[in-house]
Short mmCIF file of C-alpha atoms in Angstrom, two decimals:
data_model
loop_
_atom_site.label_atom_id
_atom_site.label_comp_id
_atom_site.label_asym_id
_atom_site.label_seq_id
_atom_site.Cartn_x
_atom_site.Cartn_y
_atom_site.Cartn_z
CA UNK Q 408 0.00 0.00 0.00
CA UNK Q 409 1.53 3.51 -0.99
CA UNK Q 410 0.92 6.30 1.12
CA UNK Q 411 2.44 9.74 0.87
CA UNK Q 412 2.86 11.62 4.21
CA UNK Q 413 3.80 15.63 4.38
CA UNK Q 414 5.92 16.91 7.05
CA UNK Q 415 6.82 20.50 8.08
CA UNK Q 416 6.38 23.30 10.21
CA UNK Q 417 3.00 24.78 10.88
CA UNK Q 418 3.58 28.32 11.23
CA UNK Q 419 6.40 30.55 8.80
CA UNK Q 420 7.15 34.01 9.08
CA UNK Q 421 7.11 36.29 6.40
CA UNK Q 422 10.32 36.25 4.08
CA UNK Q 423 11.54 33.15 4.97
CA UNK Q 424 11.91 29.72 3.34
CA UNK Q 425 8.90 27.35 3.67
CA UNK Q 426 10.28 23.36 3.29
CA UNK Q 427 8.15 20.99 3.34
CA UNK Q 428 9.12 17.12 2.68
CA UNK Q 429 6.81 14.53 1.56
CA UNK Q 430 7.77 10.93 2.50
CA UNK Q 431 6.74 7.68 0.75
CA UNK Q 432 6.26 4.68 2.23
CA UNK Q 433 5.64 1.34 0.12
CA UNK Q 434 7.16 2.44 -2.79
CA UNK Q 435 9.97 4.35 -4.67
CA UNK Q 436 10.34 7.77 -5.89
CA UNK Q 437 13.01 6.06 -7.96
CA UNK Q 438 10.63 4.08 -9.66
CA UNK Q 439 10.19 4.54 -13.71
CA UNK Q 440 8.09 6.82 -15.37
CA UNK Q 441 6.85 8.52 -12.09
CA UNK Q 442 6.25 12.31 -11.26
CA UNK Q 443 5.88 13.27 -7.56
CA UNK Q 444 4.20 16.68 -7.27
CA UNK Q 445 3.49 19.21 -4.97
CA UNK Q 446 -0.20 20.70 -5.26
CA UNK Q 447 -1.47 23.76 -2.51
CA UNK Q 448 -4.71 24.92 -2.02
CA UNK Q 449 -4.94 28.43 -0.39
CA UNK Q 450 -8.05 29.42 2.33
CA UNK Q 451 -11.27 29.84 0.20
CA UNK Q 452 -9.35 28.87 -2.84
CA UNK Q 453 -8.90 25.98 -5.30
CA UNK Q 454 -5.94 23.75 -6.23
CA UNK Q 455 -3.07 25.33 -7.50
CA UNK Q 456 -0.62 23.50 -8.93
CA UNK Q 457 3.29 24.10 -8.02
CA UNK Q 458 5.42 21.52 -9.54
CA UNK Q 459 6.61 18.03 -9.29
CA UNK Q 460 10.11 16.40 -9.20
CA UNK Q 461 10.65 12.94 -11.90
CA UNK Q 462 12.07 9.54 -11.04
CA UNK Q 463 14.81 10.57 -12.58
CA UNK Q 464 15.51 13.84 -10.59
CA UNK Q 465 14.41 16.21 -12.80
CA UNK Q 466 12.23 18.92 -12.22
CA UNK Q 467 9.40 21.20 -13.07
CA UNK Q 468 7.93 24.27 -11.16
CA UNK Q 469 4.83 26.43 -12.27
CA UNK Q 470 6.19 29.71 -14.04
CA UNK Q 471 4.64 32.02 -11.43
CA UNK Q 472 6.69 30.58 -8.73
CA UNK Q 473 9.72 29.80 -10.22
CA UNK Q 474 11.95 32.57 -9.36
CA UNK Q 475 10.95 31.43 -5.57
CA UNK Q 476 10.43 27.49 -5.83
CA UNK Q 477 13.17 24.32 -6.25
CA UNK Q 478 12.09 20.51 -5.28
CA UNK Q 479 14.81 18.44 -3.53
CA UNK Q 480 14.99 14.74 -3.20
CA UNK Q 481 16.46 12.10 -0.74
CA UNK Q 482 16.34 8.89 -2.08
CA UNK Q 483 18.17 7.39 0.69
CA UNK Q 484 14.86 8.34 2.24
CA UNK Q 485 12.73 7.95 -0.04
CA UNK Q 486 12.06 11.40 0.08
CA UNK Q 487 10.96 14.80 -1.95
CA UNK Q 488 11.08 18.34 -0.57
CA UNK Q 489 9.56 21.35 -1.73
CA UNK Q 490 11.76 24.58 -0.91
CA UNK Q 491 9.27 27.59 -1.08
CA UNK Q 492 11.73 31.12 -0.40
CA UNK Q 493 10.41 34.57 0.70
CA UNK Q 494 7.15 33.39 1.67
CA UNK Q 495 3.93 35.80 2.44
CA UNK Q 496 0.60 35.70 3.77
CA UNK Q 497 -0.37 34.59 0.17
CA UNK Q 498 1.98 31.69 0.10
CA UNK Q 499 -0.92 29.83 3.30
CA UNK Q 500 -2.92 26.78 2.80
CA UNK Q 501 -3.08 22.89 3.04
CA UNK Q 502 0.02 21.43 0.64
CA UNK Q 503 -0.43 18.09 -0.80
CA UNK Q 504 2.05 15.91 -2.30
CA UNK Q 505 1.13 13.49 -4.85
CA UNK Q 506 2.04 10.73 -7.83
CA UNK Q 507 1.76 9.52 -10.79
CA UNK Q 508 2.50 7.77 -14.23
CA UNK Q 509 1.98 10.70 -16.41
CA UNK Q 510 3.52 14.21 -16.64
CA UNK Q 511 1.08 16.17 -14.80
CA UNK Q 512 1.79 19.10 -17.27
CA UNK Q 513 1.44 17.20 -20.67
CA UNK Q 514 -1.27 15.28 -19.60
CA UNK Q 515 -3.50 18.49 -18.46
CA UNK Q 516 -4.18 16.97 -14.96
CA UNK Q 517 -2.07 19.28 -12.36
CA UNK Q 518 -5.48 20.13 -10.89
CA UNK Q 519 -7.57 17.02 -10.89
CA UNK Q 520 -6.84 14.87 -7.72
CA UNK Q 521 -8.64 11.88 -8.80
CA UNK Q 522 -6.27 11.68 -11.85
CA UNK Q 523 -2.83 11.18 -9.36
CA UNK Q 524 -2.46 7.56 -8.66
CA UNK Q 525 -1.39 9.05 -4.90
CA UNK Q 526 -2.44 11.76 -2.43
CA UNK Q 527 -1.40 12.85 0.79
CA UNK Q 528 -3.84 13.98 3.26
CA UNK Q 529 -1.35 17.96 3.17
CA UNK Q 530 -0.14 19.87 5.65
CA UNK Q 531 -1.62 23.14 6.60
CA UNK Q 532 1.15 26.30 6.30
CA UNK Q 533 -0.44 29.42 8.18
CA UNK Q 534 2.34 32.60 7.17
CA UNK Q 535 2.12 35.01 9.83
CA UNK Q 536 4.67 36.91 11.98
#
């Protein structure tokens, strides 16, 4: 059974970096042909996507947060971080990480949960000095 848990801090202050790691447990990020994502949704707000790290290492981040955003792995620990810099009140919400077969991207499907093969539960970031 695969689950994906997210771990990190509950509370961030404005301007700093928001990490947040995303562990998987009965199976590996190393896997073929699989892209591990991270999705947010702000208070009040829908989905929005934010990018996803491949098997393979490489990576892909949303335009709008690029200058701001890199994804991380430990495979040791079968891990994936998300590294979210200068953070504001804007940057709040639950973050999910998730999986799948396809490229999230290409296949038009960044937004649609029910399309990832995996889903964490997310972990709510409140921004807030």
């Amino acid at each position: 059974q695969v689950q994906l848990r997210e771990s990190g801090p509950g509370l961030v202050k404005p301007s700093q970096t928001l990490s947040l790691t995303c562990t998987a447990s009965g199976y590996s990020i190393t896997t073929n042909l699989h892209y591990w994502s991270w999705i947010r949704q702000p208070p009040g707000r829908g989905l929005e996507y934010i990018g996803y790290i491949t098997w393979s290492g490489s990576t892909y981040i949303t335009p709008t947060l690029e200058s701001r955003t890199s994804i991380s792995r430990d495979t040791s620990k079968n891990q994936f971080t998300l590294h979210l810099r200068d953070v504001t009140p804007d940057d709040a919400g639950r973050y999910h990480c998730a999986g799948t077969t396809r490229d999230p991207v290409v296949a038009g499907i960044e937004l649609h949960q029910y399309e990832y093969d995996y889903w964490g539960e997310g972990s709510y970031v409140t921004v807030s000095s």
